[in-house]
Short mmCIF file of C-alpha atoms and ligand atoms in Angstrom, two decimals:
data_model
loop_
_atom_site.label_atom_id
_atom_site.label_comp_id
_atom_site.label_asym_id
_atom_site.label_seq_id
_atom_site.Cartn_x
_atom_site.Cartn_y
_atom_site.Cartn_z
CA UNK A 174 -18.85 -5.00 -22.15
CA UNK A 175 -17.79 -8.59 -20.45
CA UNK A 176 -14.05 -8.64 -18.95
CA UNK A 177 -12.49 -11.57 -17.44
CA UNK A 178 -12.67 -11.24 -13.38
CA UNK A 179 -11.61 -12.40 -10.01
CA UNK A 180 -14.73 -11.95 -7.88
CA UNK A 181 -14.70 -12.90 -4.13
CA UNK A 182 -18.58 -14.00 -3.42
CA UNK A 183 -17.96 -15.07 0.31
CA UNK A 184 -15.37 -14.64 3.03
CA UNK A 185 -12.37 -17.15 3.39
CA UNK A 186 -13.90 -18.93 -0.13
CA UNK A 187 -11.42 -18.51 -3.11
CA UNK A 188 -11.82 -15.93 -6.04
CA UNK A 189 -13.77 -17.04 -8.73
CA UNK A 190 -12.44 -16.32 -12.23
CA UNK A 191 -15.28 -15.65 -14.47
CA UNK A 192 -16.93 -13.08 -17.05
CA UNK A 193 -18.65 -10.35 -15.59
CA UNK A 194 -20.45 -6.90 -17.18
CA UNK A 195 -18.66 -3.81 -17.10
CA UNK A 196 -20.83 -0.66 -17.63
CA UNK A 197 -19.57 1.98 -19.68
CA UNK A 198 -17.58 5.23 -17.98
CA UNK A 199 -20.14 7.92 -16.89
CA UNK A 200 -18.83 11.45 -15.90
CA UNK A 201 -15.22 12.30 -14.78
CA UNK A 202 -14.90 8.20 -15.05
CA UNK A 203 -12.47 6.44 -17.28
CA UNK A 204 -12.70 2.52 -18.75
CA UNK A 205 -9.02 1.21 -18.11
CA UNK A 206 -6.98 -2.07 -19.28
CA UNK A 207 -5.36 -4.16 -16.30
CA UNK A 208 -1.86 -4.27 -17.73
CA UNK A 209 -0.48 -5.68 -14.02
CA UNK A 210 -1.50 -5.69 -10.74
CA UNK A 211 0.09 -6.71 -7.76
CA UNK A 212 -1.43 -8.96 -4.87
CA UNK A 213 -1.37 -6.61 -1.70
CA UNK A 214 -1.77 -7.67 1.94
CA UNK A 215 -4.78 -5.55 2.30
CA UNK A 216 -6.60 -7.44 -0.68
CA UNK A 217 -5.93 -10.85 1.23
CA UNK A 218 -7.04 -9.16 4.76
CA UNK A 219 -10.20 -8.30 2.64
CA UNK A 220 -11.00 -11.51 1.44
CA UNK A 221 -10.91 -12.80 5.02
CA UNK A 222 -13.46 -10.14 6.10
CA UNK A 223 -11.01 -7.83 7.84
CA UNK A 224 -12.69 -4.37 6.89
CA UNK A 225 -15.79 -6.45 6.78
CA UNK A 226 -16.33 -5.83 2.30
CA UNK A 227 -19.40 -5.25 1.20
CA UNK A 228 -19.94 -8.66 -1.25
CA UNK A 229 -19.48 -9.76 -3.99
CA UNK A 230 -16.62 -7.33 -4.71
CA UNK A 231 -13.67 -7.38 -6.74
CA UNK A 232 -10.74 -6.93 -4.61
CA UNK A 233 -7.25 -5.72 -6.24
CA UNK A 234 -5.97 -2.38 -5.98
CA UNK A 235 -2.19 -1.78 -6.80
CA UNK A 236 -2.44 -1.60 -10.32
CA UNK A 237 -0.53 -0.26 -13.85
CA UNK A 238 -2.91 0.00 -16.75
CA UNK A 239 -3.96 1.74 -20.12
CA UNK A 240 -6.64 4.44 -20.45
CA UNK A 241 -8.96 2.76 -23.13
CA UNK A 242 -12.25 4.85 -22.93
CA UNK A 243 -12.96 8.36 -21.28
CA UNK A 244 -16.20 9.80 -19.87
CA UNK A 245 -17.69 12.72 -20.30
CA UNK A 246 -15.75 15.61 -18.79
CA UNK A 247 -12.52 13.45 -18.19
CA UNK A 248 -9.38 16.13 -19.10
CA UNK A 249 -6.49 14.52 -17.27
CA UNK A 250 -6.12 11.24 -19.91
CA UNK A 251 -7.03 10.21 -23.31
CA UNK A 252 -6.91 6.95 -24.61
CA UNK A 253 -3.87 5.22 -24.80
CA UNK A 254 -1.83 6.48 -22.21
CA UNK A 255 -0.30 4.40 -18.95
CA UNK A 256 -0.91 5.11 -15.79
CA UNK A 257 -0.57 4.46 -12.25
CA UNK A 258 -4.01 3.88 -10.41
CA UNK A 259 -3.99 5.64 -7.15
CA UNK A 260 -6.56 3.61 -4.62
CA UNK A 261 -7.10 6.85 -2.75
CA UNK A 262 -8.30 9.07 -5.89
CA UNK A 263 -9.63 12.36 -4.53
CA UNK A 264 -11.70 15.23 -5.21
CA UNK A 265 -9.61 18.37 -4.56
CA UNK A 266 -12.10 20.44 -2.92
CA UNK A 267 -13.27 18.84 0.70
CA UNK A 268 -12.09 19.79 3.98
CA UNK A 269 -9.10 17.72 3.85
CA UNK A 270 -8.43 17.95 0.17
CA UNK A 271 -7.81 21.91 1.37
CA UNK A 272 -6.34 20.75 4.08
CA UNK A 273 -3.43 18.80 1.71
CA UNK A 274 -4.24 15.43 3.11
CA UNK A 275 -5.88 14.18 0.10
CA UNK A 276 -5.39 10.58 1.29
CA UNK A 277 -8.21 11.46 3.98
CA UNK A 278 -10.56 13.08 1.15
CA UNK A 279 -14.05 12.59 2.28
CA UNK A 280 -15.52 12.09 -1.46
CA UNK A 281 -13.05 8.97 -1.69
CA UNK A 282 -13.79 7.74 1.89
CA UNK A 283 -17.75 7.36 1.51
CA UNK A 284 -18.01 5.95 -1.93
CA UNK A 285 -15.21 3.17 -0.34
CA UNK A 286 -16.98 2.79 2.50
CA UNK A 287 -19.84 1.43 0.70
CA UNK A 288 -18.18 -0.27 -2.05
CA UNK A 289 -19.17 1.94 -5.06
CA UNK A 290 -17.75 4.90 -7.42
CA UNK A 291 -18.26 8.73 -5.80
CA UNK A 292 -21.95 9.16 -7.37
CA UNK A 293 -22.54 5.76 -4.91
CA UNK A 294 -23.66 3.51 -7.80
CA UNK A 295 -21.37 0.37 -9.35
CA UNK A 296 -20.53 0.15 -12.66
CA UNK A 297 -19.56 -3.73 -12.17
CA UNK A 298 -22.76 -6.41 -12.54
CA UNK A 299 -22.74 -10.36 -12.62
CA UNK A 300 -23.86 -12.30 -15.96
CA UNK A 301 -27.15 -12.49 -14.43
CA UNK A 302 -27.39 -8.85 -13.51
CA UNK A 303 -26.63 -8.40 -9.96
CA UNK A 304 -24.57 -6.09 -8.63
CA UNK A 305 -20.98 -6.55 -7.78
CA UNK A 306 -18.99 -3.97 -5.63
CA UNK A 307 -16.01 -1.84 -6.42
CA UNK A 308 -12.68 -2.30 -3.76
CA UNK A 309 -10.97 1.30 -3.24
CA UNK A 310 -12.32 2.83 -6.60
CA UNK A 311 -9.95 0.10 -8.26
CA UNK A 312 -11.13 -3.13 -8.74
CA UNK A 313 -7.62 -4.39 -9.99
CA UNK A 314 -8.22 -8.20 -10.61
CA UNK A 315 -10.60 -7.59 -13.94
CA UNK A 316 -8.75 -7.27 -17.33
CA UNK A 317 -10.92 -4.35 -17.77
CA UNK A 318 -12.61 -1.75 -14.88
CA UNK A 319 -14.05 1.67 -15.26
CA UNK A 320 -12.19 3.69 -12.24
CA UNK A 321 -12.57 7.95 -10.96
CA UNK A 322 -10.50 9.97 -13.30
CA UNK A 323 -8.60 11.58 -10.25
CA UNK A 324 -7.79 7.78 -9.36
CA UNK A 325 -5.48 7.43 -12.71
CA UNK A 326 -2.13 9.14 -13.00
CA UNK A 327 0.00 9.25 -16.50
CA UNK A 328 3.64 7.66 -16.20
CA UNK A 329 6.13 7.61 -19.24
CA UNK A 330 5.38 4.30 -21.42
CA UNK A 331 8.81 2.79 -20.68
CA UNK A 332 8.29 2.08 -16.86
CA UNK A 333 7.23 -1.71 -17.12
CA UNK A 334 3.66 -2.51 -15.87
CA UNK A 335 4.94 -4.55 -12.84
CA UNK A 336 6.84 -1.76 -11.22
CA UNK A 337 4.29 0.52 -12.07
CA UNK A 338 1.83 -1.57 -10.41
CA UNK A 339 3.97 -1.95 -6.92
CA UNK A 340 4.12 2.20 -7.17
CA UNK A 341 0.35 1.78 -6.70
CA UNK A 342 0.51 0.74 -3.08
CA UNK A 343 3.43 -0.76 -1.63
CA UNK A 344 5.88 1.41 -2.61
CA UNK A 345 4.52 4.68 -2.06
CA UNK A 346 3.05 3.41 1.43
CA UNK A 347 6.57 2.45 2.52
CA UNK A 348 8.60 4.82 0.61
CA UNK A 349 5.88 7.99 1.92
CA UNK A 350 6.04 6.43 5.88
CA UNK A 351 9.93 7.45 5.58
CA UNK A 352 10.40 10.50 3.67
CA UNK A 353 7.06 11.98 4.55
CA UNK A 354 5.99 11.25 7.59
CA UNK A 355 9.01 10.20 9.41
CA UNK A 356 11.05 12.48 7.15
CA UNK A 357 14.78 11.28 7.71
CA UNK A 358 16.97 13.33 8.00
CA UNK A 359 20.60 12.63 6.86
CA UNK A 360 22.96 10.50 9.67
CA UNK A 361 20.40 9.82 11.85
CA UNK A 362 19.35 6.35 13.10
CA UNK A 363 16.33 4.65 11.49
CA UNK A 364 14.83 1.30 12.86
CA UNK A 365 12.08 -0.73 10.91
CA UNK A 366 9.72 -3.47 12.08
CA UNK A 367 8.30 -6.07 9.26
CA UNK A 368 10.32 -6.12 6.69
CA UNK A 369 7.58 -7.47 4.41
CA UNK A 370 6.16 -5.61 0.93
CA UNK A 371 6.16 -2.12 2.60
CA UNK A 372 8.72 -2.70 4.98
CA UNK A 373 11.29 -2.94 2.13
CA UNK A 374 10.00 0.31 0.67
CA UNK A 375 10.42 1.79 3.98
CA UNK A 376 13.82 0.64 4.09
CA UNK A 377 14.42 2.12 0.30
CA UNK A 378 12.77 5.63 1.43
CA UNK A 379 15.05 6.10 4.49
CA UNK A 380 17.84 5.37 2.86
CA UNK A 381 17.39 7.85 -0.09
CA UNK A 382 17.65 10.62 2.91
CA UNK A 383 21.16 9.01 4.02
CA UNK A 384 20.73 7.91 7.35
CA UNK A 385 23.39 7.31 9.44
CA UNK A 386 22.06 3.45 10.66
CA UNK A 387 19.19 1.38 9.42
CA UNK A 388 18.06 -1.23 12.03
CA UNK A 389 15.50 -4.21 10.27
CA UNK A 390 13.92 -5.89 12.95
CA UNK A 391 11.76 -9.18 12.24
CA UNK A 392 10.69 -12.18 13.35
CA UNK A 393 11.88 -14.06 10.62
CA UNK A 394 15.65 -14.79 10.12
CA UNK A 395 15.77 -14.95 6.75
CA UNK A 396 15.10 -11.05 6.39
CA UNK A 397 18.30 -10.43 7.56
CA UNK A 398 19.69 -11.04 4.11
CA UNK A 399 16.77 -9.32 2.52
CA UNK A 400 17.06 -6.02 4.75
CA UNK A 401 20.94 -6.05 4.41
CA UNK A 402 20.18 -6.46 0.67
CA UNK A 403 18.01 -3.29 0.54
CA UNK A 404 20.15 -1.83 2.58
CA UNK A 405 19.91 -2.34 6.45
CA UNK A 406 23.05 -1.69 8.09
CA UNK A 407 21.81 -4.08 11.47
CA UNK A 408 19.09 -6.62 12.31
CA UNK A 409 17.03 -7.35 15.37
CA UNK A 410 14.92 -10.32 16.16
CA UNK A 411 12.70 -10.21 18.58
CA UNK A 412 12.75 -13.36 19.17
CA UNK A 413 16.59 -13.58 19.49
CA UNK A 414 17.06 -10.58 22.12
CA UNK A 415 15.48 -10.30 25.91
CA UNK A 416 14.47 -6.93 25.06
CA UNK A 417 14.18 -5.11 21.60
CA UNK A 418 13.99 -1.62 22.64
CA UNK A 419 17.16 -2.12 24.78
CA UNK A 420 18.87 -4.18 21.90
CA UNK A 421 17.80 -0.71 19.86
CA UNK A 422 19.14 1.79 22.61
CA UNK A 423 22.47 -0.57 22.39
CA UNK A 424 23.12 0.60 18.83
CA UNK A 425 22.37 3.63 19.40
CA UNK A 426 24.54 5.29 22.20
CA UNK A 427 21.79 4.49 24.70
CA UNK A 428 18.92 6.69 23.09
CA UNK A 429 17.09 4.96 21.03
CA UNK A 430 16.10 5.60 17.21
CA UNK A 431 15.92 9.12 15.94
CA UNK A 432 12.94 7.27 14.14
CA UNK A 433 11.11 4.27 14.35
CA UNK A 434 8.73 2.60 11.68
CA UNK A 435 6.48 0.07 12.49
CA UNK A 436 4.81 -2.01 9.60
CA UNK A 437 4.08 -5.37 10.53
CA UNK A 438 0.97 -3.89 12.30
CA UNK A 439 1.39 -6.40 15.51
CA UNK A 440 0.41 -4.93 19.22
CA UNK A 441 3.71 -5.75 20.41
CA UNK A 442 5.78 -4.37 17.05
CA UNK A 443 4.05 -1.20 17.54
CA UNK A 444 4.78 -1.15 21.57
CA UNK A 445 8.22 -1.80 20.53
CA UNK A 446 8.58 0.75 18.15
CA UNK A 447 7.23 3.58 20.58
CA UNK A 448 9.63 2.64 23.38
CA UNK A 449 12.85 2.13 20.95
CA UNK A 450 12.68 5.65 19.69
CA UNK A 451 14.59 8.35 21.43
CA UNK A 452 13.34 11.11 23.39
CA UNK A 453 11.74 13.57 21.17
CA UNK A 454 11.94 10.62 18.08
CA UNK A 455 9.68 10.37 15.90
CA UNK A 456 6.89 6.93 15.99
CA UNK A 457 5.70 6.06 12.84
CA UNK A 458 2.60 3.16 12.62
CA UNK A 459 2.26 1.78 9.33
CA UNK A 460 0.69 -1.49 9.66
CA UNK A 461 -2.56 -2.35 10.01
CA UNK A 462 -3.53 -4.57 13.05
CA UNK A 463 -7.06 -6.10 13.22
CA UNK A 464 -9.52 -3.81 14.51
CA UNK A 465 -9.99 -5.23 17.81
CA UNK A 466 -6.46 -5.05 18.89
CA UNK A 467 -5.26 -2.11 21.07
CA UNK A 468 -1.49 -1.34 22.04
CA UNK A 469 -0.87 0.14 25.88
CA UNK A 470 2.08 3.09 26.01
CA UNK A 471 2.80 4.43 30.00
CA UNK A 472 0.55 7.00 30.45
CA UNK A 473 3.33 9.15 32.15
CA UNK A 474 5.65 8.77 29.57
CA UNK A 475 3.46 10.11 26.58
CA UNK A 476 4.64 13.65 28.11
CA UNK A 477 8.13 13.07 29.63
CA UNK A 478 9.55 11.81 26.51
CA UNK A 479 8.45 14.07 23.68
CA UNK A 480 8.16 11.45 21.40
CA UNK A 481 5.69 11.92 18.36
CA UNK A 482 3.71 9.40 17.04
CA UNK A 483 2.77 9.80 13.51
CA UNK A 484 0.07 7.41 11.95
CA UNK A 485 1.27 7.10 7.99
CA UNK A 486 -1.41 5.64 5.42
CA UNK A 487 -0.45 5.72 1.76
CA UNK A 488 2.61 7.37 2.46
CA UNK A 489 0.96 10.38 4.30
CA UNK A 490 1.71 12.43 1.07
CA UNK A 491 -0.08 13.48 -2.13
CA UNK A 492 0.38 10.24 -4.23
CA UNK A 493 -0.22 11.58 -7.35
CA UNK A 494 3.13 13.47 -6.65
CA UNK A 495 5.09 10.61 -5.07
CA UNK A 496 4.47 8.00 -7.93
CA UNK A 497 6.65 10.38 -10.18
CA UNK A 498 9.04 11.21 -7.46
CA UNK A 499 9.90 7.74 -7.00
CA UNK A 500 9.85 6.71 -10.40
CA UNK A 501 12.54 9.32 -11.21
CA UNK A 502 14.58 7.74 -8.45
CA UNK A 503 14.06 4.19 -9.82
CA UNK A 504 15.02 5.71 -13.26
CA UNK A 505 18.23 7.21 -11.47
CA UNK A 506 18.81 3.75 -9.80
CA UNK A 507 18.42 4.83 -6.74
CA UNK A 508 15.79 2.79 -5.72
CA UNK A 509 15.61 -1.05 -6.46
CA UNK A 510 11.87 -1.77 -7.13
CA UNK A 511 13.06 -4.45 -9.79
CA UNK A 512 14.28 -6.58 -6.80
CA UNK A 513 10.71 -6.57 -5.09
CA UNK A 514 8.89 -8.48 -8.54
CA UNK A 515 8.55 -11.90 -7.73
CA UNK A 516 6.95 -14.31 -9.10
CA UNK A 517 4.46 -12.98 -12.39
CA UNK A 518 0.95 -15.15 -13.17
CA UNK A 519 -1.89 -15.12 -15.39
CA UNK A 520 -5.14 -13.50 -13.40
CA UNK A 521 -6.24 -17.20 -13.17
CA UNK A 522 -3.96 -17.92 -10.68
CA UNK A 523 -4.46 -15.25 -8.27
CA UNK A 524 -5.56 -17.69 -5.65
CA UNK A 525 -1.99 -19.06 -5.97
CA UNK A 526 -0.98 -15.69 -5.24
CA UNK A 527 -2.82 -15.39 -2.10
CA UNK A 528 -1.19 -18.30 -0.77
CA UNK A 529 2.08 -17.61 -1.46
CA UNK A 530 1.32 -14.25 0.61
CA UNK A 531 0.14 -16.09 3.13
CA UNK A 532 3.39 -18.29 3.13
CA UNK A 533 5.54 -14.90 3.39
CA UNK A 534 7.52 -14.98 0.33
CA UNK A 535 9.87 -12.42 0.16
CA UNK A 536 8.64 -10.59 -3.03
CA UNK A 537 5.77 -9.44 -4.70
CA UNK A 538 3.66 -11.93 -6.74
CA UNK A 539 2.31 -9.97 -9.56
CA UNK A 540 -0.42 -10.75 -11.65
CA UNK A 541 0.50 -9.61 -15.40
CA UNK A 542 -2.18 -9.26 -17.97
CA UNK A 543 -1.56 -10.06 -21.93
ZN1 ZN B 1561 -1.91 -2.48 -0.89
ZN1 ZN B 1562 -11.56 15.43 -1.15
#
């Protein structure tokens, strides 16, 4: 079938809207219906060759949609229903599927690495036949995309498509970085770097475990009001204090964080982050620098302190569990994800969408489909 597409054809060059050929669902694979899909740092780092994609690819991969047509051997949906898409969708039975660190799961990892679905073909083609590649087994920005059955996860009909779609990526990576990985415990001290998309969620997460002090610490002034909003009790910026870790170790009777969470993915965020946790805190990196940056911690403190540093990727849980945990807590208002929607577009104006990433708008553009 043709569906309406964003395809990125060359790094740094805009998406081009066009028609392209979908193929129809082989086994365990499902046809799906963009209903929204938000526009993610990671798809922006993407089309700037971060990651280095394998083109022409369609990028796009926090994403609500509808289960339209099933493949052979599909069990977990039938037409109709809504769903999350997980980006990470796994097979259940590799070393770290048994290991419960699906998000590693080495099915999923190979197929992305080379741009296709697990049996390493694509299902996507241009007009003229050629071969377009998949991005994360989800392919967002396409009205239409046949996805891995373990990538799509049933939600109740009533959660709108854009919030559904930020539960795809955002909000589970920040949300997970707190409760799982850093997993808050009640009045203890939390500080956050980047207040951005994730950073927010991050902010939400820790705050469902009722810390005793959230410090938001950012570059940018104006996300004091945004992290107070959310629910920051303090706010740092780096560029306003001599040194953050001591400004940190101020608030906190001279010990630093009980945990720190780093998501702006800068060299010196993350260098901040280790040295503003306690003794024995807990480090959690988040972001994602470029791959040719490194970060430098004093060798002789890696043992002294006890600190552990825990990476967190996609919320360092099982997401197929933490989409419905944190949609019950958005049902039980206890976690605003209506405040991170900004503004909603057509899929024509994705481009637009990109920019006003790049520009650091506070919310989540979010591209709805009719
Ligand atoms: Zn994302
Ligand atoms: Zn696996």
């Amino acid at each position: 079938m043709r569906t309406k597409a964003a395809v990125l054809y060359a790094i740094n060059e805009p998406l081009v809207i066009e028609e392209v050929e979908i193929g129809d669902p082989k086994d365990r694979e499902v046809l799906v219906r963009m209903t929204a899909t938000g526009v993610c740092r990671s798809d922006l780092s993407a089309a700037r060759g971060f990651g280095r994609p394998h083109l022409p690819v369609i990028l796009g991969h926090e994403a609500a949609a509808e289960v339209v047509k099933c493949g052979p051997g599909v069990t977990r949906v039938k037409p109709g229903d809504r769903i999350v898409l997980s980006w990470s969708p796994n097979c259940g039975h590799c070393f770290y599927c048994l290991e419960a660190r699906p998000t590693l799961c080495e099915v999923y990892t190979e197929a992305a690495g080379v741009g296709t679905l697990w049996d390493g073909t694509s299902r996507i083609r241009t007009p003229g036949g050629d071969k377009i590649h998949h991005f994360s087994q989800t392919s967002s920005f396409a009205e239409h995309m046949v996805v891995p059955e373990a990538g799509c996860v049933p939600i109740h009909p009533d959660i709108p498509a854009s919030i559904a779609a930020l539960v795809g990526c955002a909000v589970t990576t920040g949300y997970g970085a707190a409760v799982n990985d850093a997993n808050v415990r009640a009045g203890t001290n939390v500080a956050i770097w980047g207040i951005g998309g994730v950073g927010l969620n991050a902010l939400m997460g820790a705050k469902v475990r009722g810390p005793a002090m959230i410090i938001a610490v950012d570059v940018n002034p104006e996300k004091e009001a945004v992290a107070k909003r959310f629910g920051a009790t303090h706010f740092v910026n780096p560029g306003e204090v001599n040194d953050v870790p001591e400004a940190i170790r101020a608030l906190t009777e001279g010990r630093g964080a009980d945990y720190t969470i780093e998501c702006s993915g800068r060299p010196e965020a993350i260098e901040q982050a280790y040295h503003s946790a306690r003794p024995a805190g807990t480090v959690v990196p988040v972001g994602e620098a470029r791959k040719e940056e490194t970060v430098t911690f004093p060798a002789r403190l890696l043992p002294d302190e006890q600190k552990r540093i825990v990476g967190s990727y996609y919320g360092g849980g099982v997401p197929e569990r933490d989409f419905h945990q944190i949609l019950g807590l958005y049902r039980r208002g206890l976690l605003d994800l209506d405040a991170l929607v900004g503004e909603t577009m057509p899929l024509d104006r994705i481009n637009d969408g990109f920019r006003m990433l790049d520009e650091g708008v506070e919310t989540r553009s979010v591209v709805v489909f009719e």
